[in-house]
Short mmCIF file of C-alpha atoms in Angstrom, two decimals:
data_model
loop_
_atom_site.label_atom_id
_atom_site.label_comp_id
_atom_site.label_asym_id
_atom_site.label_seq_id
_atom_site.Cartn_x
_atom_site.Cartn_y
_atom_site.Cartn_z
CA MET O 1 115.22 -21.53 103.64
CA LYS O 2 118.69 -22.91 105.38
CA ASP O 3 116.51 -25.01 107.28
CA ASN O 4 114.68 -26.62 104.90
CA HIS O 5 117.90 -27.44 103.57
CA ASP O 6 119.65 -28.40 106.58
CA ARG O 7 116.56 -30.88 107.72
CA SER O 8 116.11 -32.31 104.20
CA HIS O 9 120.11 -33.03 104.07
CA ARG O 10 120.14 -34.49 108.15
CA VAL O 11 122.56 -31.80 108.35
CA LYS O 12 124.35 -31.75 111.97
CA ASP O 13 127.07 -29.03 114.23
CA LEU O 14 129.71 -30.06 114.71
CA PRO O 15 131.88 -29.24 117.87
CA PRO O 16 134.40 -26.70 118.42
CA LEU O 17 138.01 -28.39 118.45
CA SER O 18 140.86 -26.95 120.32
CA THR O 19 144.53 -26.13 119.75
CA GLY O 20 146.24 -29.03 120.59
CA ASP O 21 143.61 -31.37 119.61
CA LYS O 22 144.36 -34.49 117.65
CA VAL O 23 142.20 -34.45 114.50
CA TYR O 24 142.07 -37.13 111.21
CA ILE O 25 142.02 -36.09 108.30
CA ARG O 26 139.26 -37.25 105.68
CA ASP O 27 141.12 -36.59 101.81
CA THR O 28 144.26 -36.92 103.07
CA LYS O 29 143.59 -40.24 105.42
CA ARG O 30 146.41 -39.24 107.71
CA THR O 31 146.64 -37.44 111.35
CA GLY O 32 147.67 -34.65 112.94
CA THR O 33 147.42 -31.54 115.36
CA VAL O 34 145.16 -28.54 115.33
CA VAL O 35 147.48 -25.85 115.36
CA SER O 36 144.80 -22.56 115.04
CA LYS O 37 141.54 -21.69 113.52
CA PRO O 38 142.02 -18.66 111.51
CA GLN O 39 138.60 -18.16 109.82
CA SER O 40 134.65 -19.70 111.58
CA ARG O 41 135.01 -22.48 109.77
CA SER O 42 138.25 -23.50 108.67
CA TYR O 43 141.88 -25.32 110.99
CA VAL O 44 144.89 -25.17 110.85
CA VAL O 45 146.42 -28.68 111.19
CA ARG O 46 150.03 -29.76 111.02
CA LEU O 47 150.85 -33.19 109.86
CA PRO O 48 153.43 -35.12 111.37
CA SER O 49 156.23 -35.26 108.13
CA THR O 50 159.67 -37.12 108.30
CA HIS O 51 161.17 -34.24 106.98
CA ALA O 52 162.92 -30.83 108.88
CA THR O 53 160.14 -28.87 107.17
CA ASP O 54 156.69 -28.48 109.11
CA THR O 55 153.42 -29.33 106.81
CA LYS O 56 150.44 -27.74 107.49
CA VAL O 57 147.16 -27.86 105.63
CA ARG O 58 144.06 -25.51 105.91
CA ARG O 59 140.85 -27.58 106.27
CA ASN O 60 137.29 -27.27 107.17
CA ARG O 61 135.53 -28.36 109.55
CA SER O 62 133.60 -31.31 108.31
CA ALA O 63 136.88 -32.66 106.43
CA LEU O 64 138.58 -33.08 110.29
CA VAL O 65 137.56 -36.27 112.67
CA GLN O 66 138.75 -35.78 116.46
CA VAL O 67 140.17 -38.76 117.56
CA ASP O 68 139.30 -39.91 120.69
CA LYS O 69 141.17 -41.79 123.21
CA PRO O 70 141.07 -45.37 122.99
CA ILE O 71 138.70 -47.64 123.94
CA GLN O 72 139.18 -49.49 127.02
CA ARG O 73 137.82 -53.16 126.53
CA PRO O 74 137.03 -55.75 129.75
CA THR O 75 139.74 -58.02 130.03
CA THR O 76 137.16 -60.62 131.42
CA LEU O 77 135.96 -63.55 129.13
CA VAL O 78 132.82 -64.76 128.31
CA GLN O 79 132.04 -68.35 127.93
CA PRO O 80 130.37 -69.66 125.22
CA ALA O 81 126.92 -70.93 126.31
CA THR O 82 126.29 -74.59 125.72
CA ILE O 83 123.11 -75.81 123.94
CA THR O 84 120.89 -78.28 124.09
CA VAL O 85 119.08 -80.56 121.90
CA PRO O 86 116.43 -82.28 122.96
CA PRO O 87 116.65 -85.68 122.15
CA ASP O 88 113.20 -85.88 120.21
CA ILE O 89 114.64 -83.73 117.07
CA GLN O 90 116.47 -86.36 115.05
CA PRO O 91 119.33 -85.31 112.49
CA ALA O 92 117.94 -84.39 108.97
CA LYS O 93 118.55 -87.07 106.40
CA THR O 94 120.46 -86.01 103.23
CA VAL O 95 120.09 -86.77 100.04
CA THR O 96 122.52 -86.19 97.41
CA THR O 97 121.23 -85.42 94.17
CA ARG O 98 122.18 -86.72 89.88
CA SER O 99 124.90 -83.86 90.22
CA GLY O 100 126.10 -84.62 93.66
CA ARG O 101 124.88 -81.63 95.41
CA VAL O 102 123.97 -82.97 98.91
CA SER O 103 120.34 -81.49 99.72
CA LYS O 104 119.28 -81.70 103.60
CA PRO O 105 115.01 -80.82 104.35
CA PRO O 106 114.77 -78.61 106.24
CA VAL O 107 113.89 -79.04 110.23
CA LYS O 108 110.11 -78.89 111.41
CA LEU O 109 108.88 -78.16 114.02
CA ASN O 110 106.44 -80.67 115.60
CA LEU O 111 104.09 -79.58 117.52
#
């Protein structure tokens, strides 16, 4: 029965978190650090606080998203491609309607 439910709802198993992992908590929209795992499906997360007291919350694994290292992107710039227009294609003639709207006919391929 569980297999049928999981298959119809596209359930996927999430990888386990370890102590010290940085996570994003979906419901509070904050980040924190995993402190412990008291039960099989829950984690205790310490939130960074501006006060002297530590704030700890307990969340299910489905509410936690593991924060990865920032992605290093290549620093090389891609040059834009130059487009050459064949000389036989003429620019479209525009027509202005009574209301002032500019109407441009579609470009058709001459074969």
